[in-house]
Coordinates of C-alpha atoms in Angstrom, one line a residue:
M27 CA 166.4 27.9 60.6
I28 CA 164.8 25.3 62.9
S29 CA 163.6 27.9 65.3
S30 CA 161.9 29.7 62.4
L31 CA 160.0 26.5 61.5
I32 CA 158.9 26.0 65.1
L33 CA 157.6 29.6 65.2
A34 CA 155.8 29.2 61.9
A35 CA 154.2 25.9 63.1
A36 CA 152.9 27.6 66.2
L37 CA 151.4 30.5 64.2
I38 CA 149.8 28.1 61.7
L39 CA 148.2 26.1 64.5
I40 CA 146.9 29.2 66.2
A41 CA 145.5 30.5 62.8
A42 CA 143.8 27.1 62.4
G43 CA 141.9 27.6 65.6
M44 CA 143.8 25.4 68.0
P45 CA 143.9 26.7 71.6
V46 CA 147.0 28.8 72.2
A47 CA 148.5 26.7 74.9
F48 CA 148.4 23.5 72.8
A49 CA 149.6 25.3 69.7
I50 CA 152.7 26.6 71.5
G51 CA 153.2 23.2 73.4
I52 CA 153.0 21.1 70.2
A53 CA 155.2 23.4 68.2
G54 CA 157.8 23.5 71.0
A55 CA 157.7 19.7 71.7
S56 CA 158.0 18.8 68.0
Y57 CA 161.5 20.3 68.1
F58 CA 162.7 17.3 70.3
L59 CA 161.3 14.8 67.7
L60 CA 163.5 16.1 64.8
P61 CA 166.3 13.8 63.7
S62 CA 168.8 16.7 64.0
T63 CA 168.0 17.3 67.7
F64 CA 170.3 15.4 70.0
L65 CA 168.2 16.0 73.1
P66 CA 166.0 13.2 74.6
D67 CA 162.3 13.5 74.1
S68 CA 161.8 13.7 77.9
T69 CA 163.5 17.2 77.8
A70 CA 160.2 18.7 76.5
V71 CA 158.4 17.4 79.6
Q72 CA 161.2 18.6 81.9
R73 CA 161.0 22.1 80.5
I74 CA 157.3 22.2 81.1
V75 CA 157.9 21.1 84.7
A76 CA 160.8 23.5 85.0
A77 CA 158.5 26.4 84.0
S78 CA 156.4 25.7 87.1
Q79 CA 159.4 25.7 89.5
S80 CA 159.4 29.4 89.9
F81 CA 158.7 31.1 93.3
P82 CA 157.7 34.5 91.6
L83 CA 155.2 32.5 89.6
L84 CA 153.1 32.1 92.7
A85 CA 152.1 35.7 92.1
V86 CA 150.0 34.8 89.1
P87 CA 147.3 32.6 90.8
L88 CA 147.3 34.8 93.9
F89 CA 146.7 38.0 91.9
I90 CA 144.1 36.3 89.7
L91 CA 142.2 35.3 92.9
L92 CA 142.7 38.8 94.2
G93 CA 141.0 40.3 91.2
N94 CA 137.9 38.1 91.7
L95 CA 137.8 38.8 95.4
M96 CA 138.1 42.6 94.9
N97 CA 135.1 42.5 92.6
S98 CA 133.0 40.6 95.2
A99 CA 134.3 42.6 98.2
G100 CA 133.3 46.0 96.8
I101 CA 136.9 47.2 96.4
T102 CA 136.7 47.4 92.6
S103 CA 133.5 49.4 92.4
R104 CA 134.9 52.0 94.8
L105 CA 138.2 52.3 92.9
V106 CA 136.4 52.6 89.6
G107 CA 134.0 55.2 91.1
L108 CA 136.8 57.4 92.3
A109 CA 138.8 57.1 89.0
T110 CA 135.6 57.9 87.0
T111 CA 135.0 61.0 89.1
L112 CA 138.6 62.2 88.5
T113 CA 138.8 61.4 84.8
G114 CA 135.1 60.9 83.8
W115 CA 134.9 64.4 82.2
M116 CA 137.4 63.3 79.5
R117 CA 136.3 61.6 76.3
G118 CA 136.5 57.9 76.9
G119 CA 136.6 58.7 80.6
L120 CA 136.3 55.1 81.9
A121 CA 139.2 54.0 79.7
Q122 CA 141.2 57.0 80.9
S123 CA 140.5 56.0 84.5
T124 CA 141.9 52.5 83.8
L125 CA 145.2 54.0 82.9
V126 CA 145.3 55.9 86.1
L127 CA 144.4 52.7 88.0
S128 CA 146.9 50.7 86.1
T129 CA 149.6 53.1 87.1
L130 CA 148.5 52.9 90.7
M131 CA 147.7 49.2 90.9
G132 CA 150.1 47.7 88.3
G133 CA 153.5 46.4 89.1
V134 CA 152.7 45.2 92.6
S135 CA 153.1 41.6 91.6
G136 CA 156.4 41.9 89.8
S137 CA 155.0 39.8 86.9
A138 CA 153.7 41.4 83.8
V139 CA 151.4 38.4 83.3
A140 CA 150.0 38.6 86.8
D141 CA 149.4 42.4 86.4
A142 CA 147.6 41.8 83.1
A143 CA 145.4 39.1 84.7
M144 CA 144.6 41.2 87.7
Q145 CA 143.7 44.3 85.7
A146 CA 141.6 42.3 83.3
R147 CA 139.7 40.6 86.1
I148 CA 139.1 43.8 88.0
L149 CA 138.4 46.3 85.3
G150 CA 137.5 44.3 82.2
E151 CA 133.8 43.7 82.6
P152 CA 132.9 47.2 83.9
M153 CA 134.3 48.6 80.7
V154 CA 132.5 46.1 78.5
E155 CA 129.3 46.8 80.3
K156 CA 129.7 50.5 79.5
G157 CA 129.9 49.7 75.8
Y158 CA 133.6 49.5 75.2
N159 CA 134.9 47.0 72.6
R160 CA 136.3 43.9 74.1
G161 CA 139.4 44.1 72.0
F162 CA 140.1 47.7 73.0
T163 CA 139.4 46.9 76.6
G164 CA 141.9 44.1 76.6
A165 CA 144.5 46.2 74.8
I166 CA 144.3 49.2 77.1
L167 CA 144.4 47.0 80.3
A168 CA 147.4 45.0 79.1
I169 CA 149.4 47.9 77.7
G170 CA 148.5 50.2 80.6
G171 CA 150.5 47.9 82.9
L172 CA 153.6 48.8 80.8
I173 CA 154.0 52.1 82.7
T174 CA 155.2 50.2 85.7
A175 CA 158.1 48.7 83.8
T176 CA 159.7 52.1 84.2
L177 CA 158.3 53.5 87.4
P178 CA 160.0 52.5 90.6
P179 CA 160.0 50.0 92.3
S180 CA 160.4 48.1 89.0
L181 CA 161.7 44.6 89.7
G182 CA 162.8 44.4 86.1
L183 CA 165.1 47.4 86.6
I184 CA 166.5 45.8 89.8
L185 CA 167.3 42.6 87.9
Y186 CA 168.9 44.6 85.0
G187 CA 170.9 46.7 87.4
Y188 CA 172.2 43.7 89.3
L189 CA 173.2 41.7 86.2
G190 CA 174.6 44.6 84.3
E191 CA 176.4 46.2 87.3
V192 CA 174.4 49.4 86.8
S193 CA 173.3 51.7 89.7
I194 CA 169.8 50.7 90.7
G195 CA 169.3 54.1 92.3
R196 CA 170.0 55.8 89.0
L197 CA 167.7 53.4 87.2
F198 CA 164.9 54.1 89.6
I199 CA 165.2 57.9 89.3
A200 CA 165.7 57.7 85.5
G201 CA 162.4 55.8 85.2
I202 CA 160.2 58.5 86.7
M203 CA 160.0 60.9 83.8
P204 CA 159.5 58.2 81.1
G205 CA 156.9 56.5 83.2
F206 CA 154.7 59.6 83.5
L207 CA 155.3 60.6 79.9
L208 CA 154.2 57.2 78.8
L209 CA 151.0 57.6 80.9
T210 CA 150.4 60.9 79.1
T211 CA 151.0 59.5 75.6
L212 CA 148.7 56.5 76.3
M213 CA 146.0 58.9 77.5
I214 CA 146.3 60.9 74.3
A215 CA 146.0 57.7 72.2
T216 CA 143.0 56.7 74.3
W217 CA 141.4 60.1 73.6
Y218 CA 141.9 59.6 69.9
V219 CA 140.3 56.1 70.0
A220 CA 137.4 57.4 72.1
R221 CA 136.8 60.2 69.6
R222 CA 137.1 57.8 66.6
D223 CA 134.8 55.2 68.1
G224 CA 132.3 57.5 69.8
Y225 CA 133.1 56.6 73.5
Q226 CA 131.6 59.5 75.4
P227 CA 132.6 61.1 78.7
E228 CA 131.1 59.6 81.8
N229 CA 130.4 63.0 83.2
D230 CA 129.5 66.3 81.5
R231 CA 131.6 68.5 83.7
L232 CA 134.7 68.7 85.9
P233 CA 134.3 67.1 89.4
T234 CA 133.8 69.4 92.4
L235 CA 136.0 69.1 95.5
A236 CA 133.0 67.8 97.4
E237 CA 132.5 65.0 94.9
V238 CA 136.2 64.0 95.0
G239 CA 136.2 64.1 98.8
R240 CA 133.0 62.0 99.0
D241 CA 134.5 59.3 96.7
V242 CA 137.9 59.4 98.6
K243 CA 136.0 58.8 101.9
D244 CA 133.8 56.1 100.5
G245 CA 136.8 54.3 98.9
F246 CA 139.3 54.9 101.7
W247 CA 140.1 51.2 102.3
A248 CA 140.2 50.6 98.5
I249 CA 142.7 53.5 98.0
L250 CA 144.8 52.3 101.0
F251 CA 145.1 48.8 99.4
P252 CA 147.6 49.6 96.6
V253 CA 149.5 51.8 99.0
W254 CA 150.1 48.9 101.4
L255 CA 151.3 46.7 98.6
L256 CA 153.7 49.2 97.1
V257 CA 155.1 50.3 100.4
G258 CA 155.4 46.7 101.6
I259 CA 157.4 45.6 98.4
R260 CA 159.4 48.8 98.2
F261 CA 160.7 48.6 101.8
G262 CA 161.1 44.8 101.8
F263 CA 158.3 43.8 104.2
F264 CA 157.3 41.1 101.8
T265 CA 158.3 39.7 98.4
P266 CA 155.9 40.1 95.3
S267 CA 154.6 36.6 95.8
E268 CA 154.0 37.2 99.5
A269 CA 152.4 40.5 98.5
G270 CA 149.8 38.5 96.6
A271 CA 149.0 36.4 99.7
F272 CA 148.8 39.6 101.8
A273 CA 146.5 41.2 99.2
V274 CA 144.1 38.3 99.3
A275 CA 143.9 38.4 103.1
Y276 CA 143.4 42.2 103.0
A277 CA 140.5 41.8 100.4
L278 CA 138.9 39.1 102.6
V279 CA 139.1 41.4 105.8
V280 CA 137.8 44.4 103.9
G281 CA 135.0 42.5 102.2
F282 CA 133.8 40.6 105.2
F283 CA 134.2 43.1 108.1
I284 CA 134.5 46.6 106.7
H285 CA 132.4 46.8 103.5
R286 CA 130.4 43.8 104.5
E287 CA 129.6 43.0 100.8
L288 CA 131.5 39.7 100.7
T289 CA 129.5 36.6 101.6
L290 CA 130.5 32.9 101.6
A291 CA 128.5 32.4 98.4
K292 CA 130.3 35.2 96.7
M293 CA 133.7 34.0 97.9
L294 CA 132.9 30.5 96.6
D295 CA 132.0 32.0 93.2
A296 CA 135.3 33.9 93.2
L297 CA 137.2 30.7 94.0
V298 CA 135.5 28.8 91.2
Q299 CA 136.1 31.6 88.6
S300 CA 139.8 31.9 89.8
L301 CA 140.3 28.2 89.3
R302 CA 139.1 28.5 85.7
D303 CA 141.3 31.5 85.0
I304 CA 144.4 30.0 86.6
G305 CA 144.1 26.7 84.8
M306 CA 143.9 28.5 81.4
I307 CA 146.7 30.9 82.1
M308 CA 149.1 28.5 83.8
L309 CA 148.7 26.0 80.9
I310 CA 149.9 28.8 78.5
I311 CA 152.8 29.7 80.8
L312 CA 153.9 26.1 81.3
F313 CA 153.8 25.1 77.6
S314 CA 155.6 28.3 76.7
G315 CA 158.5 27.0 78.8
T316 CA 159.2 24.5 76.1
F317 CA 158.8 27.0 73.3
G318 CA 161.1 29.5 75.1
F319 CA 163.7 26.8 75.7
V320 CA 163.9 26.1 71.9
I321 CA 164.5 29.7 71.1
T322 CA 167.3 30.0 73.7
F323 CA 168.8 26.6 73.0
E324 CA 169.1 27.5 69.3
R325 CA 171.0 30.6 70.4
V326 CA 168.6 32.9 68.5
P327 CA 169.0 35.9 70.9
Q328 CA 172.8 35.6 71.1
S329 CA 173.2 35.1 67.3
I330 CA 171.1 38.2 66.5
A331 CA 172.8 40.3 69.1
E332 CA 176.3 39.3 68.0
F333 CA 175.5 40.1 64.4
T334 CA 173.8 43.4 65.1
L335 CA 176.5 44.7 67.5
T336 CA 179.4 43.9 65.2
A337 CA 177.8 45.3 62.0
I338 CA 176.7 48.8 63.3
T339 CA 178.9 51.4 64.9
N340 CA 176.6 54.5 65.0
P341 CA 175.2 54.6 68.6
T342 CA 171.7 55.9 67.6
V343 CA 171.3 53.5 64.7
L344 CA 172.6 50.7 67.0
L345 CA 170.0 51.5 69.6
F346 CA 167.2 51.5 67.1
V347 CA 168.3 48.1 65.7
V348 CA 168.8 46.6 69.1
S349 CA 165.3 48.0 70.1
G350 CA 163.7 46.2 67.1
F351 CA 165.5 43.0 68.1
L352 CA 164.4 43.3 71.7
L353 CA 160.8 44.0 70.7
F354 CA 160.7 40.9 68.5
L355 CA 162.2 38.6 71.1
G356 CA 159.8 40.1 73.7
T357 CA 156.9 38.5 71.8
L358 CA 158.5 35.1 72.1
V359 CA 160.2 35.0 75.5
E360 CA 159.1 36.3 78.9
A361 CA 160.6 39.7 79.8
T362 CA 162.5 38.4 82.9
V363 CA 164.1 35.6 80.9
L364 CA 165.3 38.1 78.3
V365 CA 166.8 40.4 80.9
M366 CA 168.7 37.6 82.5
L367 CA 169.8 36.3 79.1
L368 CA 170.8 39.4 77.3
T369 CA 171.9 41.9 79.9
P370 CA 175.4 40.5 80.3
I371 CA 175.7 40.4 76.5
L372 CA 174.4 43.8 75.6
V373 CA 175.4 46.1 78.4
P374 CA 179.2 45.9 77.8
V375 CA 178.8 46.4 74.0
V376 CA 176.4 49.4 74.2
T377 CA 178.6 50.9 76.9
A378 CA 181.6 50.6 74.5
A379 CA 179.5 52.2 71.8
G380 CA 179.0 55.3 74.0
I381 CA 175.4 54.6 75.2
D382 CA 174.8 55.1 78.9
P383 CA 173.7 51.8 80.4
V384 CA 171.0 53.6 82.5
H385 CA 169.5 55.0 79.3
F386 CA 169.7 51.6 77.6
G387 CA 168.2 49.9 80.6
L388 CA 165.0 52.0 80.4
V389 CA 164.7 51.4 76.7
M390 CA 165.3 47.7 77.1
M391 CA 162.8 47.1 79.9
T392 CA 160.1 49.1 78.1
L393 CA 160.5 47.1 74.9
V394 CA 160.8 43.5 76.3
T395 CA 157.8 44.1 78.5
F396 CA 155.8 45.6 75.7
G397 CA 156.7 42.6 73.5
G398 CA 154.7 40.3 75.8
M399 CA 151.6 42.4 75.1
T400 CA 151.8 42.1 71.3
P401 CA 151.2 39.4 68.7
P402 CA 152.2 36.9 67.6
V403 CA 152.7 35.0 70.9
G404 CA 152.8 37.6 73.7
V405 CA 151.8 35.8 76.9
S406 CA 150.2 38.9 78.5
M407 CA 148.0 39.3 75.3
F408 CA 146.9 35.7 75.6
T409 CA 146.1 36.1 79.3
V410 CA 144.0 39.2 78.8
C411 CA 142.2 37.9 75.8
G412 CA 141.4 34.6 77.6
I413 CA 139.9 36.3 80.6
L414 CA 137.9 38.8 78.5
R415 CA 137.0 36.2 75.8
C416 CA 138.0 38.6 73.0
S417 CA 139.6 37.5 69.8
Y418 CA 143.3 38.0 69.1
R419 CA 142.4 39.7 65.8
D420 CA 140.2 42.2 67.5
Y421 CA 142.8 42.8 70.2
T422 CA 145.5 43.4 67.6
I423 CA 143.4 45.8 65.6
Q424 CA 142.3 47.8 68.6
M425 CA 145.9 48.0 70.1
V426 CA 147.4 49.8 67.0
P427 CA 146.9 53.4 68.3
L428 CA 148.2 52.4 71.8
A429 CA 151.2 50.6 70.3
G430 CA 151.9 53.6 68.2
A431 CA 152.0 55.7 71.4
V432 CA 154.4 53.3 73.1
L433 CA 156.7 53.2 70.1
A434 CA 156.6 57.0 69.7
M435 CA 157.6 57.3 73.3
V436 CA 160.5 54.8 72.9
T437 CA 161.6 56.7 69.8
L438 CA 161.8 59.9 71.8
M439 CA 163.7 58.1 74.5
I440 CA 166.3 57.0 72.0
L441 CA 166.6 60.3 70.1
F442 CA 166.5 62.5 73.2
P443 CA 168.4 60.6 76.0
Q444 CA 167.9 63.5 78.4
I445 CA 164.3 62.4 78.8
V446 CA 165.8 59.5 80.7
M447 CA 169.0 61.0 82.0
F448 CA 167.8 64.4 83.1
L449 CA 166.8 63.5 86.7
P450 CA 169.6 61.1 87.5
N451 CA 172.2 63.5 86.2
H452 CA 170.9 66.3 88.3
L453 CA 170.0 64.4 91.5
M454 CA 173.0 61.9 91.6

């Protein structure tokens, strides 16, 4: 009951026009002022500080800085040029190219918020300049990063496999087919939006091999950039946070010495813009620490899980109900926290109900990650809208077709488990 009032207070403050960080912070901190709360007031401050004491959180400012440096170093323009050549013949070609780039570039930070910030900073303004709606731009850049919640190397799947004692190798193999099917469904949804809103192809014909070869040669160092990151993380050369530092150094070297487009003045502008973005985003993340603590301290996830799992016995119905529960919680609590909190609770029960834990893991990671990209308080949504300066209302309206594609894909994963289990069953 109290947690419902706290959530309602946050939504009312947001609707009244209060900045999101302060709305979440005030609603969460007010919990500690209630007479029925037996925690000291200082706990609210402690939770804000605790939210900052996270080594993986270093990825957020590093990848925000990276996005600004890539724009100034000529890396972004070359990646966009290549992607536009490959997909520009499709309706809404630039939007389609962002999905391909999200699949290639996303996930390198290990943080959905960092990925969303990087994608918005790199690709947002080029899309807006081409006439795309800001809300749609924010929605496709945020939701496009969802693909990497399933494609290996997914750090979320590693954490799930470790906590649930599930084979990480099977989880990685199982995520390949859903990941590419999700890319396909999002591209179909993007085509629908482009047709509805009149977004035209960038090119009037298919690219020739000569054109593709020219753009690959021109953007060689830009193409090599995500390869270095993915290989480095996958084989343990550096952690996701260290990958952010490596990426910044790489962008500086390419910008100053290879492309020679990065100047000291441009670097200073990138640093100033990054400070503004980091301040806004980190304030939301830190204040959401108090809000998330209230949700977990009131045992909302555990209570809903216990009720759901004892009231339903049919495996398919159970999976649908748990999926709705995970999607709802994903809008309130960061995905990694949910995985750590709920995996030990849910895995034994769904396994006893006859659901393969590998199958459940892919469904769970997709939904808790997607929740952070949706209203009412998805952190990734706030991050992208803040960077692109688009309204949450516009974002929500424009994301409906893309959200429909994601939910349709999750529904197929639930109804047809072989979409997830085909590869691991045949290869392992």
